[in-house]
Amino acid sequence: MTGGIEESGIFTAIWWVIATLTVAAALLVVFLQDLVKAAMGLIGTFLGIAGLFVMLNAEFLAVVQILVYAGAVSILLIFGIMMIRDTQRGSQANSLRIPAFALGAVLVGIITFVVLDTQWNLLGEAMLTAAVQAGVEEAFSDSPPVLGGLLLREFVLPLEAAALLLTATLVGAIALVKGE
Amino acid sequence: MPFGLGIAKGMMVTLRNLARKPVTVQYPEQRVTQNPRFRGEDFVWYEERCTGCASCAKYCPQGIIKIVTSPSGEQTQEGEKYKLETFDIEIARCMFCGLCVEACPYDALHMGTGFERAMPRKSDLVITVDELRASAKRPSTWFRPQLQDRGYDPASGEEVSWQDAGREATVAPTYDDMLKRWVEKR
Amino acid sequence: MESSFDKNALFANLNDIFLDLLPESLSWMAYLGTGLTIILIMVNAVLMLTAFGTYMERRVLGRFQTRLGPNRVGPFGLLQPLADLLKLITKEDLRPESADKITFFLAPVLMVTSMLVVVAVVPFGKDSFLADLNIGVLYLVGIPTIATVSMFLGGWGSGNRFALLGAARAVAMLISYEVPMIVSLAGILILAGSMSLVDVVQAQQIPFILLQPIAFFVFLVSASAEMNRSPFDLMEAESELTAGFHTEFSGMRFGLLQLAEFGEVVVTSAILATLFLRGWENPFIPADWQQVLPPQLWLIGKMLFFMLIFTWIRATLPRMRIDQVMAFAWKVLFPLALINMFVTAALVVAWPDPTYTQLWIMVGVNWAVAIGCLTGYTLSRGRHRQKPTESVRLVQIPAEVN
């Protein structure tokens, strides 16, 4: 969090580049008709988000994002798209265009209001001592020991519930395949 | 028997191969020596024995031997030799089966031992009669037990004269005998 | 971003050189210049090693098969990679009409990129690396997943049903082998206590190849599978699927795919050397021969050793079938990796800060567990095989038939 690179202009420049690429990829996902190209846009979005995570000092999350999203989830999506014969035209617009647009505009308005209105800086402008600063950094940091500790102490119930859910999915998939 | 033992033994074999001398023959500096019975691309043709009967051309499954003869006018008796004007063997389509060699009643045509007849143009892949006349007479011993029983090896470089190349009785015939072979048989 | 100048003396020195050269207003370019210079050096090193690695592999593969490798092109055939490059460049770059333009273009690019990006984390010396991420080990296994995606995109974008099928098979194999790969690294992470590669190298008082034989075996096999290398190279089984996902690529696109494939061998050898053989230090137990060779040469020597091991495996083993491959991953490698993780965790809980002798006891325990697993696997397979002979009975045929 300290260090001279963050306030420099090059940091902002790189941030703007990555953010623009991410949003452009997301727009490609929404507006392209060819499903496979849209999936590739989605992969680009995931990679851009990973880059943004790195800029936010959350490197672990960035790599896990690439590993899980850009690696596994995208393959799953592309496998699913492969099952569809006619991927060139994708999903056509139908008569529900206007209501969908209206709903989307309302959603965008709500999200924009929430983003602008939230107090992102939880600590405010207070001047903290170095020890408290270090403690805060430690508690909110992204490092694997901290995350591991959190997962196995405070959040152990969601962890076990997720594991149970994944096991159920695996067993269900095997049962589906073997049942034929 | 533990699980990986087969794999481990295989890897040891490969490792030992590193120490063995490679068996590669570095062409064109070195050449592999052929078996004496190897059916190669050259042909060995003895003009003294050949009568122009064109049995080889008739037997060839590909039909690549082209023989054009004319009466020679040398011996007007029956059983004389023809005068050979054209005797072309098209190596491009030859499959080196050796049926022409089997067919020749006078042991005039033998297989050769060469394998380096690659040419840049397909029209060059023909052996003409001049080339057959001029080539070195080192026949392969395939289908020629008279040469094989003598232990002849074409790779040794020695040539076989037309008297020794046939399967007649031990006495080698003279040229006049060859000219009159049908005449005398009557 | 954490300051790169603390641990990375190479970076700091180069940055100083650049700061001296540039005028004051352009001082931000010093950072960029330093980074780009180190990237240039490392990428060039990897690419040179890849090119001559292909030559070395062909020669060594030939000697394993008691024949000479290519020895015609230069002195001892040293210019063979150049000849391959020229051949691939001058070939026609065909693109099938039903191929998807962008996907067809992107697949080789993504594969080469994902291979080159991994080398950024590998430390070539105590303070010569590009970036020492504190999640280095996870980065190493996360980036090859992009290669998986690009393989599938290549197969899809070829517009060829067989390419798609080959790509689907290859992707299934690759994602199955990612799991044992990651779990086998968990043992190393528990022992080292940190995911940063520099810390892993420095935590190896005894090289991890001795401390974690099961993890080494599992990682070696999984990495072979990740790289589509023998015995897992059913992608290149020309008799089966006409070269799988790279059927339709020709010319330099194919060259890029081959570069990516062999580059992955080089990079995986670097990873293996760093994680298991103590990286840039000498791997032998008395650590006072350090100054014999510069650390970069130690690392490259170990990389060559592992590349030779991969070539040796390729020369010996035949190709596995897809169902054998999947069964092996899920039924053998994954349980082995889990057992390794549990044993290591138990040992580390027992001795959180092991002394040298306690480390050697850990070595003994790990090897005992490894041999126990091998014996167990052998016995389980042997029992399976003995059944048919027991079920054969002699039937007494009656003498008279009425």
PDB file of C-alpha atoms in Angstrom, chain A residues 1-3 5-6 8 10-11 14 34 36-37 40 43 47 54-55 57 59-60 63-64 66-68 70-72 74-75 78-79 81-85 87-88 142-145, chain C residues 1-3 5 28-29 31-32 98 100-103 106 110 133-135 138-143 145-146 148-149 152-153 156 164 167-169 171-172 175 178 182 193 195 330:
ATOM      1  CA  MET A   1       0.000   0.000   0.000  1.00  0.00           C
ATOM      2  CA  THR A   2       2.965   2.267   0.435  1.00  0.00           C
ATOM      3  CA  GLY A   3       5.465   2.892  -2.254  1.00  0.00           C
ATOM      4  CA  ILE A   5       4.408   3.736  -7.774  1.00  0.00           C
ATOM      5  CA  GLU A   6       0.790   4.145  -6.799  1.00  0.00           C
ATOM      6  CA  SER A   8       2.469   8.157 -10.189  1.00  0.00           C
ATOM      7  CA  ILE A  10       1.823   5.557 -14.980  1.00  0.00           C
ATOM      8  CA  PHE A  11      -0.282   3.658 -12.470  1.00  0.00           C
ATOM      9  CA  ILE A  14      -2.239   1.403 -16.811  1.00  0.00           C
ATOM     10  CA  ASP A  34     -21.803 -15.005 -32.650  1.00  0.00           C
ATOM     11  CA  VAL A  36     -18.214 -18.202 -29.655  1.00  0.00           C
ATOM     12  CA  LYS A  37     -16.953 -14.678 -30.101  1.00  0.00           C
ATOM     13  CA  MET A  40     -14.061 -15.093 -26.075  1.00  0.00           C
ATOM     14  CA  ILE A  43     -12.626 -14.646 -21.306  1.00  0.00           C
ATOM     15  CA  LEU A  47      -8.633 -11.539 -17.638  1.00  0.00           C
ATOM     16  CA  VAL A  54      -3.708  -7.035  -9.272  1.00  0.00           C
ATOM     17  CA  MET A  55      -3.892  -3.268  -9.312  1.00  0.00           C
ATOM     18  CA  ASN A  57      -3.112  -5.414  -4.399  1.00  0.00           C
ATOM     19  CA  GLU A  59      -2.836 -10.840  -6.253  1.00  0.00           C
ATOM     20  CA  PHE A  60      -4.135 -14.062  -4.797  1.00  0.00           C
ATOM     21  CA  VAL A  63      -4.595 -15.712  -9.870  1.00  0.00           C
ATOM     22  CA  VAL A  64      -7.562 -17.610  -8.491  1.00  0.00           C
ATOM     23  CA  ILE A  66      -7.637 -16.766 -13.816  1.00  0.00           C
ATOM     24  CA  LEU A  67      -7.460 -20.316 -12.550  1.00  0.00           C
ATOM     25  CA  VAL A  68     -11.172 -20.704 -11.894  1.00  0.00           C
ATOM     26  CA  ALA A  70     -10.694 -17.918 -17.245  1.00  0.00           C
ATOM     27  CA  GLY A  71      -9.535 -21.499 -16.979  1.00  0.00           C
ATOM     28  CA  ALA A  72     -12.363 -23.735 -15.909  1.00  0.00           C
ATOM     29  CA  SER A  74     -14.848 -20.557 -19.692  1.00  0.00           C
ATOM     30  CA  ILE A  75     -14.098 -24.060 -20.873  1.00  0.00           C
ATOM     31  CA  ILE A  78     -17.546 -23.147 -24.471  1.00  0.00           C
ATOM     32  CA  PHE A  79     -18.382 -26.822 -24.096  1.00  0.00           C
ATOM     33  CA  ILE A  81     -21.945 -23.502 -26.575  1.00  0.00           C
ATOM     34  CA  MET A  82     -20.476 -26.305 -28.624  1.00  0.00           C
ATOM     35  CA  MET A  83     -23.646 -28.314 -28.053  1.00  0.00           C
ATOM     36  CA  ILE A  84     -25.661 -25.706 -29.915  1.00  0.00           C
ATOM     37  CA  ARG A  85     -25.619 -26.196 -33.648  1.00  0.00           C
ATOM     38  CA  THR A  87     -23.789 -20.469 -33.068  1.00  0.00           C
ATOM     39  CA  GLN A  88     -23.492 -17.829 -35.720  1.00  0.00           C
ATOM     40  CA  ASP A 142      -5.145 -10.594   0.574  1.00  0.00           C
ATOM     41  CA  SER A 143      -2.371 -12.891   1.669  1.00  0.00           C
ATOM     42  CA  PRO A 144      -3.128 -16.606   1.748  1.00  0.00           C
ATOM     43  CA  PRO A 145      -2.391 -17.151   5.442  1.00  0.00           C
TER      44      PRO A 145
ATOM     45  CA  MET C   1       1.878  -2.752  -5.696  1.00  0.00           C
ATOM     46  CA  GLU C   2       4.594  -3.823  -3.380  1.00  0.00           C
ATOM     47  CA  SER C   3       7.866  -2.181  -4.058  1.00  0.00           C
ATOM     48  CA  PHE C   5      13.099  -2.719  -5.242  1.00  0.00           C
ATOM     49  CA  TRP C  28       8.902   7.096 -14.908  1.00  0.00           C
ATOM     50  CA  MET C  29      10.318   5.509 -18.020  1.00  0.00           C
ATOM     51  CA  TYR C  31      10.704   1.583 -14.354  1.00  0.00           C
ATOM     52  CA  LEU C  32       9.324   0.647 -17.741  1.00  0.00           C
ATOM     53  CA  SER C  98     -15.146 -22.519 -42.401  1.00  0.00           C
ATOM     54  CA  ASP C 100     -13.364 -18.703 -37.446  1.00  0.00           C
ATOM     55  CA  LYS C 101     -10.939 -15.879 -38.212  1.00  0.00           C
ATOM     56  CA  ILE C 102     -10.384 -14.480 -34.746  1.00  0.00           C
ATOM     57  CA  THR C 103     -10.270 -17.813 -32.927  1.00  0.00           C
ATOM     58  CA  LEU C 106      -5.786 -16.206 -31.327  1.00  0.00           C
ATOM     59  CA  LEU C 110      -2.589 -17.444 -26.415  1.00  0.00           C
ATOM     60  CA  LEU C 133       4.965 -12.638  -6.338  1.00  0.00           C
ATOM     61  CA  ASN C 134       3.943 -13.760  -2.905  1.00  0.00           C
ATOM     62  CA  ILE C 135       1.573 -16.182  -4.607  1.00  0.00           C
ATOM     63  CA  LEU C 138      -0.342 -20.571  -7.479  1.00  0.00           C
ATOM     64  CA  TYR C 139       0.575 -18.373 -10.424  1.00  0.00           C
ATOM     65  CA  LEU C 140       2.612 -21.243 -11.867  1.00  0.00           C
ATOM     66  CA  VAL C 141      -0.370 -23.550 -11.957  1.00  0.00           C
ATOM     67  CA  GLY C 142      -2.949 -20.923 -12.842  1.00  0.00           C
ATOM     68  CA  ILE C 143      -1.462 -19.642 -16.059  1.00  0.00           C
ATOM     69  CA  THR C 145      -5.157 -23.034 -17.709  1.00  0.00           C
ATOM     70  CA  ILE C 146      -5.157 -20.336 -20.366  1.00  0.00           C
ATOM     71  CA  THR C 148      -6.065 -25.230 -22.030  1.00  0.00           C
ATOM     72  CA  VAL C 149      -8.657 -22.712 -23.159  1.00  0.00           C
ATOM     73  CA  PHE C 152     -10.006 -25.722 -27.185  1.00  0.00           C
ATOM     74  CA  LEU C 153     -10.430 -22.471 -29.083  1.00  0.00           C
ATOM     75  CA  TRP C 156     -13.148 -25.059 -32.413  1.00  0.00           C
ATOM     76  CA  LEU C 164     -12.914 -30.252 -32.297  1.00  0.00           C
ATOM     77  CA  ALA C 167      -9.441 -30.669 -28.725  1.00  0.00           C
ATOM     78  CA  ALA C 168     -12.302 -31.781 -26.472  1.00  0.00           C
ATOM     79  CA  ARG C 169     -10.399 -34.924 -25.545  1.00  0.00           C
ATOM     80  CA  VAL C 171      -9.049 -30.425 -22.720  1.00  0.00           C
ATOM     81  CA  ALA C 172     -10.723 -33.157 -20.688  1.00  0.00           C
ATOM     82  CA  ILE C 175      -8.350 -30.285 -16.654  1.00  0.00           C
ATOM     83  CA  GLU C 178      -4.626 -29.959 -13.129  1.00  0.00           C
ATOM     84  CA  ILE C 182      -2.222 -28.466  -7.598  1.00  0.00           C
ATOM     85  CA  GLY C 193       5.273 -22.004   4.629  1.00  0.00           C
ATOM     86  CA  MET C 195       3.879 -19.439  -1.804  1.00  0.00           C
ATOM     87  CA  TRP C 330      -8.470 -39.737 -10.903  1.00  0.00           C
TER      88      TRP C 330
END
